[in-house]
mmCIF file of C-alpha atoms and ligand atoms in Angstrom:
data_model
loop_
_atom_site.group_PDB
_atom_site.id
_atom_site.type_symbol
_atom_site.label_atom_id
_atom_site.label_comp_id
_atom_site.label_asym_id
_atom_site.label_seq_id
_atom_site.Cartn_x
_atom_site.Cartn_y
_atom_site.Cartn_z
ATOM 1 C CA MET A 1 51.987 127.363 70.048
ATOM 2 C CA SER A 2 53.625 125.796 72.914
ATOM 3 C CA ASP A 3 55.667 128.913 74.125
ATOM 4 C CA SER A 4 52.294 130.640 74.860
ATOM 5 C CA THR A 5 52.328 134.360 75.657
ATOM 6 C CA PHE A 6 49.092 134.267 77.469
ATOM 7 C CA SER A 7 50.047 132.445 80.283
ATOM 8 C CA GLY A 8 50.950 135.222 82.619
ATOM 9 C CA GLY A 9 53.199 137.811 83.294
ATOM 10 C CA GLU A 10 52.814 138.919 79.643
ATOM 11 C CA TYR A 11 49.237 140.067 80.089
ATOM 12 C CA PRO A 12 48.771 140.440 83.936
ATOM 13 C CA LEU A 13 45.473 142.343 83.842
ATOM 14 C CA LEU A 14 43.408 139.296 81.970
ATOM 15 C CA ASP A 15 41.050 137.429 84.188
ATOM 16 C CA SER A 16 42.044 134.021 84.795
ATOM 17 C CA GLU A 17 38.741 132.587 82.617
ATOM 18 C CA LEU A 18 39.715 134.539 79.670
ATOM 19 C CA ARG A 19 43.457 133.874 80.170
ATOM 20 C CA HIS A 20 42.330 130.306 80.511
ATOM 21 C CA ASP A 21 40.488 130.315 77.185
ATOM 22 C CA LEU A 22 43.336 132.074 75.193
ATOM 23 C CA GLU A 23 45.642 129.084 76.377
ATOM 24 C CA ARG A 24 43.349 126.652 75.292
ATOM 25 C CA VAL A 25 43.104 128.309 71.766
ATOM 26 C CA ALA A 26 46.940 128.567 71.677
ATOM 27 C CA ASP A 27 47.138 124.768 72.450
ATOM 28 C CA SER A 28 44.712 123.653 69.747
ATOM 29 C CA GLY A 29 47.319 124.761 67.015
ATOM 30 C CA LEU A 30 44.555 127.187 65.362
ATOM 31 C CA LEU A 31 46.994 130.408 66.401
ATOM 32 C CA ASP A 32 49.832 128.725 64.242
ATOM 33 C CA TYR A 33 48.102 129.970 60.947
ATOM 34 C CA ARG A 34 47.093 133.219 62.382
ATOM 35 C CA SER A 35 49.479 136.223 62.330
ATOM 36 C CA GLU A 36 49.510 138.882 65.136
ATOM 37 C CA ALA A 37 47.334 141.201 63.063
ATOM 38 C CA LEU A 38 43.918 140.897 64.564
ATOM 39 C CA PRO A 39 40.889 141.589 62.251
ATOM 40 C CA THR A 40 39.179 145.015 62.659
ATOM 41 C CA TRP A 41 35.707 143.611 61.111
ATOM 42 C CA CYS A 42 32.536 144.845 62.757
ATOM 43 C CA PRO A 43 31.552 142.917 65.771
ATOM 44 C CA GLY A 44 29.611 139.840 64.502
ATOM 45 C CA CYS A 45 30.712 140.157 61.071
ATOM 46 C CA GLY A 46 30.636 136.709 59.440
ATOM 47 C CA TYR A 47 34.139 137.080 58.333
ATOM 48 C CA TYR A 48 35.143 135.891 61.469
ATOM 49 C CA GLY A 49 33.716 132.342 61.367
ATOM 50 C CA ILE A 50 35.085 131.997 57.867
ATOM 51 C CA THR A 51 38.455 132.717 59.763
ATOM 52 C CA HIS A 52 38.083 130.250 62.180
ATOM 53 C CA ALA A 53 36.900 127.574 60.125
ATOM 54 C CA LEU A 54 40.058 128.231 57.656
ATOM 55 C CA ALA A 55 42.433 128.091 60.499
ATOM 56 C CA GLN A 56 40.810 124.541 61.757
ATOM 57 C CA ALA A 57 40.813 123.279 58.076
ATOM 58 C CA LEU A 58 44.512 124.380 57.715
ATOM 59 C CA THR A 59 45.362 122.924 61.107
ATOM 60 C CA GLU A 60 43.854 119.644 59.923
ATOM 61 C CA LEU A 61 45.518 119.299 56.816
ATOM 62 C CA SER A 62 49.006 120.118 58.477
ATOM 63 C CA ILE A 63 49.957 122.672 55.801
ATOM 64 C CA GLU A 64 53.393 124.525 56.443
ATOM 65 C CA ASN A 65 53.004 128.169 56.721
ATOM 66 C CA HIS A 66 55.940 128.423 54.105
ATOM 67 C CA ASP A 67 53.701 126.428 51.494
ATOM 68 C CA LEU A 68 50.492 128.835 52.037
ATOM 69 C CA VAL A 69 49.968 132.018 50.243
ATOM 70 C CA VAL A 70 46.617 133.769 50.387
ATOM 71 C CA ILE A 71 45.666 136.089 47.833
ATOM 72 C CA SER A 72 43.119 138.892 47.779
ATOM 73 C CA GLY A 73 41.434 141.956 45.892
ATOM 74 C CA ILE A 74 39.909 144.876 47.851
ATOM 75 C CA GLY A 75 37.032 145.023 50.416
ATOM 76 C CA CYS A 76 36.499 143.459 53.863
ATOM 77 C CA ALA A 77 37.346 140.369 52.781
ATOM 78 C CA GLY A 78 40.471 141.859 50.959
ATOM 79 C CA ARG A 79 42.262 142.469 54.306
ATOM 80 C CA TYR A 80 42.614 138.655 54.758
ATOM 81 C CA PRO A 81 46.258 138.101 53.943
ATOM 82 C CA PHE A 82 47.219 140.191 56.554
ATOM 83 C CA PHE A 83 45.698 137.765 59.293
ATOM 84 C CA PHE A 84 47.534 134.801 58.536
ATOM 85 C CA ARG A 85 50.788 133.383 58.670
ATOM 86 C CA GLY A 86 52.173 132.364 55.320
ATOM 87 C CA TYR A 87 52.788 134.222 52.260
ATOM 88 C CA GLY A 88 50.093 137.008 51.101
ATOM 89 C CA PHE A 89 49.141 139.175 48.176
ATOM 90 C CA HIS A 90 46.574 141.885 48.828
ATOM 91 C CA GLY A 91 45.945 143.036 45.247
ATOM 92 C CA VAL A 92 43.880 145.509 43.469
ATOM 93 C CA HIS A 93 40.064 145.362 43.236
ATOM 94 C CA GLY A 94 38.719 142.259 41.201
ATOM 95 C CA ARG A 95 42.154 140.844 40.413
ATOM 96 C CA ALA A 96 42.780 138.429 42.898
ATOM 97 C CA LEU A 97 41.971 135.351 40.256
ATOM 98 C CA PRO A 98 44.873 136.487 37.572
ATOM 99 C CA ILE A 99 47.406 137.235 40.391
ATOM 100 C CA ALA A 100 46.707 133.859 42.298
ATOM 101 C CA SER A 101 46.923 131.622 38.819
ATOM 102 C CA GLY A 102 50.185 133.610 37.985
ATOM 103 C CA VAL A 103 51.659 132.615 41.381
ATOM 104 C CA LYS A 104 50.546 129.143 40.713
ATOM 105 C CA ILE A 105 51.863 128.717 37.649
ATOM 106 C CA ALA A 106 55.448 130.154 38.691
ATOM 107 C CA ASN A 107 55.356 127.819 42.164
ATOM 108 C CA PRO A 108 52.991 124.695 41.777
ATOM 109 C CA ASP A 109 53.982 123.455 45.145
ATOM 110 C CA LEU A 110 52.554 126.332 46.959
ATOM 111 C CA HIS A 111 48.732 125.751 48.450
ATOM 112 C CA VAL A 112 47.184 128.804 46.930
ATOM 113 C CA LEU A 113 44.168 130.253 48.703
ATOM 114 C CA VAL A 114 42.238 133.130 47.018
ATOM 115 C CA VAL A 115 39.775 135.178 48.863
ATOM 116 C CA GLY A 116 37.231 138.150 48.112
ATOM 117 C CA GLY A 117 33.694 139.454 48.582
ATOM 118 C CA ASP A 118 31.018 139.133 46.108
ATOM 119 C CA GLY A 119 31.794 142.579 44.743
ATOM 120 C CA ASP A 120 35.438 141.694 44.250
ATOM 121 C CA GLY A 121 34.594 138.312 42.432
ATOM 122 C CA LEU A 122 31.668 138.772 40.691
ATOM 123 C CA GLY A 123 31.160 142.636 39.963
ATOM 124 C CA ILE A 124 34.202 144.533 38.993
ATOM 125 C CA GLY A 125 36.296 140.974 39.035
ATOM 126 C CA GLY A 126 33.484 138.826 37.630
ATOM 127 C CA GLY A 127 35.174 138.513 34.150
ATOM 128 C CA HIS A 128 38.047 136.597 35.338
ATOM 129 C CA LEU A 129 36.006 133.784 36.937
ATOM 130 C CA PRO A 130 35.025 131.989 34.412
ATOM 131 C CA HIS A 131 38.702 131.930 32.800
ATOM 132 C CA ALA A 132 40.024 131.027 36.294
ATOM 133 C CA ILE A 133 37.513 128.038 36.161
ATOM 134 C CA ARG A 134 37.822 126.880 32.493
ATOM 135 C CA ARG A 135 41.673 126.525 32.843
ATOM 136 C CA ASN A 136 41.323 124.569 36.078
ATOM 137 C CA VAL A 137 44.142 126.201 37.898
ATOM 138 C CA ASP A 138 44.864 124.234 41.103
ATOM 139 C CA LEU A 139 43.896 126.798 43.684
ATOM 140 C CA THR A 140 40.965 127.417 46.134
ATOM 141 C CA TYR A 141 38.483 130.251 45.617
ATOM 142 C CA ILE A 142 36.768 131.370 48.735
ATOM 143 C CA LEU A 143 33.770 133.831 48.215
ATOM 144 C CA PHE A 144 32.994 135.940 51.066
ATOM 145 C CA ASP A 145 29.076 136.356 49.953
ATOM 146 C CA ASN A 146 27.711 138.912 52.260
ATOM 147 C CA GLY A 147 25.465 140.335 49.633
ATOM 148 C CA ILE A 148 26.537 143.779 49.646
ATOM 149 C CA TYR A 149 29.627 146.178 49.268
ATOM 150 C CA GLY A 150 30.610 145.983 52.673
ATOM 151 C CA LEU A 151 33.806 148.051 52.841
ATOM 152 C CA THR A 152 32.134 151.072 50.891
ATOM 153 C CA LYS A 153 29.170 150.876 53.317
ATOM 154 C CA GLY A 154 26.378 149.197 51.662
ATOM 155 C CA GLN A 155 26.036 149.419 47.977
ATOM 156 C CA SER A 156 23.876 146.720 46.094
ATOM 157 C CA SER A 157 26.239 143.717 44.866
ATOM 158 C CA PRO A 158 25.669 141.171 42.357
ATOM 159 C CA THR A 159 23.969 139.083 44.834
ATOM 160 C CA THR A 160 21.976 141.477 47.070
ATOM 161 C CA PRO A 161 18.523 139.842 47.208
ATOM 162 C CA SER A 162 15.990 141.551 45.078
ATOM 163 C CA GLY A 163 13.645 144.159 46.621
ATOM 164 C CA GLN A 164 16.741 144.679 49.562
ATOM 165 C CA ILE A 165 17.093 148.255 50.580
ATOM 166 C CA THR A 166 20.639 149.065 50.260
ATOM 167 C CA GLY A 167 22.759 152.451 49.973
ATOM 168 C CA THR A 168 22.370 152.425 46.273
ATOM 169 C CA HIS A 169 18.512 151.287 46.037
ATOM 170 C CA PRO A 170 16.564 153.075 48.653
ATOM 171 C CA TYR A 171 13.437 152.070 47.104
ATOM 172 C CA GLY A 172 14.804 148.303 46.791
ATOM 173 C CA ASN A 173 17.193 146.928 44.572
ATOM 174 C CA PRO A 174 15.353 146.320 41.254
ATOM 175 C CA ASP A 175 17.829 143.492 39.616
ATOM 176 C CA GLU A 176 17.779 139.664 40.146
ATOM 177 C CA PRO A 177 20.704 138.114 42.059
ATOM 178 C CA LEU A 178 23.389 136.101 40.697
ATOM 179 C CA ASP A 179 23.709 132.617 41.790
ATOM 180 C CA PRO A 180 27.726 132.195 41.938
ATOM 181 C CA ILE A 181 26.885 128.233 42.422
ATOM 182 C CA LEU A 182 25.162 128.111 38.962
ATOM 183 C CA LEU A 183 27.689 130.148 37.480
ATOM 184 C CA GLY A 184 30.412 127.586 38.637
ATOM 185 C CA LEU A 185 28.381 124.578 37.449
ATOM 186 C CA SER A 186 27.863 126.142 34.166
ATOM 187 C CA TYR A 187 31.658 126.647 33.614
ATOM 188 C CA ARG A 188 32.208 122.873 34.957
ATOM 189 C CA ALA A 189 34.172 123.860 38.054
ATOM 190 C CA SER A 190 36.259 120.820 39.430
ATOM 191 C CA PHE A 191 34.653 121.410 42.971
ATOM 192 C CA LEU A 192 32.009 123.688 44.569
ATOM 193 C CA GLY A 193 30.844 123.924 47.695
ATOM 194 C CA HIS A 194 28.102 126.255 49.727
ATOM 195 C CA GLY A 195 28.569 126.663 53.493
ATOM 196 C CA TYR A 196 27.313 129.316 56.291
ATOM 197 C CA ALA A 197 29.772 131.479 58.027
ATOM 198 C CA GLY A 198 27.655 131.223 61.141
ATOM 199 C CA GLU A 199 28.674 127.133 61.488
ATOM 200 C CA PRO A 200 32.561 127.376 61.149
ATOM 201 C CA ASP A 201 32.683 123.510 61.878
ATOM 202 C CA ARG A 202 30.737 122.234 59.490
ATOM 203 C CA LEU A 203 32.225 125.058 57.036
ATOM 204 C CA LYS A 204 35.630 123.567 57.873
ATOM 205 C CA ASP A 205 34.185 120.096 56.393
ATOM 206 C CA ILE A 206 33.766 121.377 53.129
ATOM 207 C CA PRO A 207 36.205 119.076 51.440
ATOM 208 C CA PRO A 208 38.693 120.490 49.179
ATOM 209 C CA GLY A 209 38.718 120.588 45.311
HETATM 210 C C1 LIG B 301 38.760 149.861 40.667
HETATM 211 C C2 LIG B 301 38.227 150.279 42.326
HETATM 212 N N1 LIG B 301 36.715 150.805 42.137
HETATM 213 C C3 LIG B 301 36.140 150.663 43.155
HETATM 214 C C4 LIG B 301 36.840 150.637 44.317
HETATM 215 C C5 LIG B 301 35.917 150.966 45.777
HETATM 216 N N2 LIG B 301 35.685 149.655 46.431
HETATM 217 C C6 LIG B 301 36.576 149.067 47.288
HETATM 218 S S1 LIG B 301 35.953 148.032 48.666
HETATM 219 C C7 LIG B 301 34.523 147.730 46.854
HETATM 220 C C8 LIG B 301 33.494 146.770 47.472
HETATM 221 C C9 LIG B 301 33.932 145.856 48.092
HETATM 222 O O1 LIG B 301 32.505 144.832 48.256
HETATM 223 P P1 LIG B 301 32.942 143.458 48.418
HETATM 224 O O2 LIG B 301 33.864 142.808 47.392
HETATM 225 O O3 LIG B 301 31.614 142.441 48.169
HETATM 226 O O4 LIG B 301 33.526 142.896 49.385
HETATM 227 P P2 LIG B 301 33.187 143.000 51.256
HETATM 228 O O5 LIG B 301 33.561 144.622 51.531
HETATM 229 O O6 LIG B 301 31.879 143.079 51.504
HETATM 230 O O7 LIG B 301 34.003 142.219 51.566
HETATM 231 C C10 LIG B 301 34.476 149.160 46.261
HETATM 232 C C11 LIG B 301 33.526 149.272 45.100
HETATM 233 C C12 LIG B 301 38.121 150.278 44.395
HETATM 234 N N3 LIG B 301 38.708 150.459 45.394
HETATM 235 N N4 LIG B 301 39.071 150.106 43.313
HETATM 236 S S1 LIG B 302 30.920 146.147 56.938
HETATM 237 FE FE1 LIG B 302 30.152 144.395 56.852
HETATM 238 S S2 LIG B 302 31.772 142.973 55.570
HETATM 239 FE FE2 LIG B 302 32.789 144.832 56.464
HETATM 240 S S3 LIG B 302 33.645 144.269 58.380
HETATM 241 FE FE3 LIG B 302 31.376 145.116 58.867
HETATM 242 S S4 LIG B 302 29.947 143.278 58.964
HETATM 243 FE FE4 LIG B 302 31.800 142.602 57.801
#
């Protein structure tokens, strides 16, 4: 974004340090993949780190915006397509993978990125994951595993640790959590990676499948 809107008149009330930071981010190219819509996640949410890592990865890979499609289900993670500059599809709860498979089959030239929370992908949508893996559709699925149903305010999810107190388990979650990596391994996913949202630079370097 060389025609930076942050450089002066547009935001006269920004202090010079903040304006300098915004210019630096704009000059890095990272904003090329971000839309005008800003995320409304809670302060400190790990999804900001994932967003930063993904914008960096797209910048390094020089993927054209018109070749990118971001597909999601429902949840805090489900809002993702709004925040990226490319094609997007905000689907229904748990159904991002079948939608994405259809998009990829219809237009194999697109880079298809699927995102969703652990409730979306492993709870209500859990039945789709094995089939997307065994069919080996050429897409990237990023599971935002925060171990809880975030949007609906903290019910236990399939990856909630055993014993954790949640809205649905005030005396502690009695169940064993599901391990998404083991699930992917058992269906022989062509690539599996695991990263931490609090380290976006390392997250960005997880190689593509
Ligand atoms: C068919 C259907 N059932 C239930 C819901 C309510 N609902 C919305 S988001 C959500 C869970 C969100 O948790 P998760 O997928 O882990 O995403 P997060 O919000 O943590 O990113 C639920 C149960 C819904 N929208 N649609
Ligand atoms: S509820 Fe959780 S997942 Fe949703 S925006 Fe807030 S911190 Fe992030």
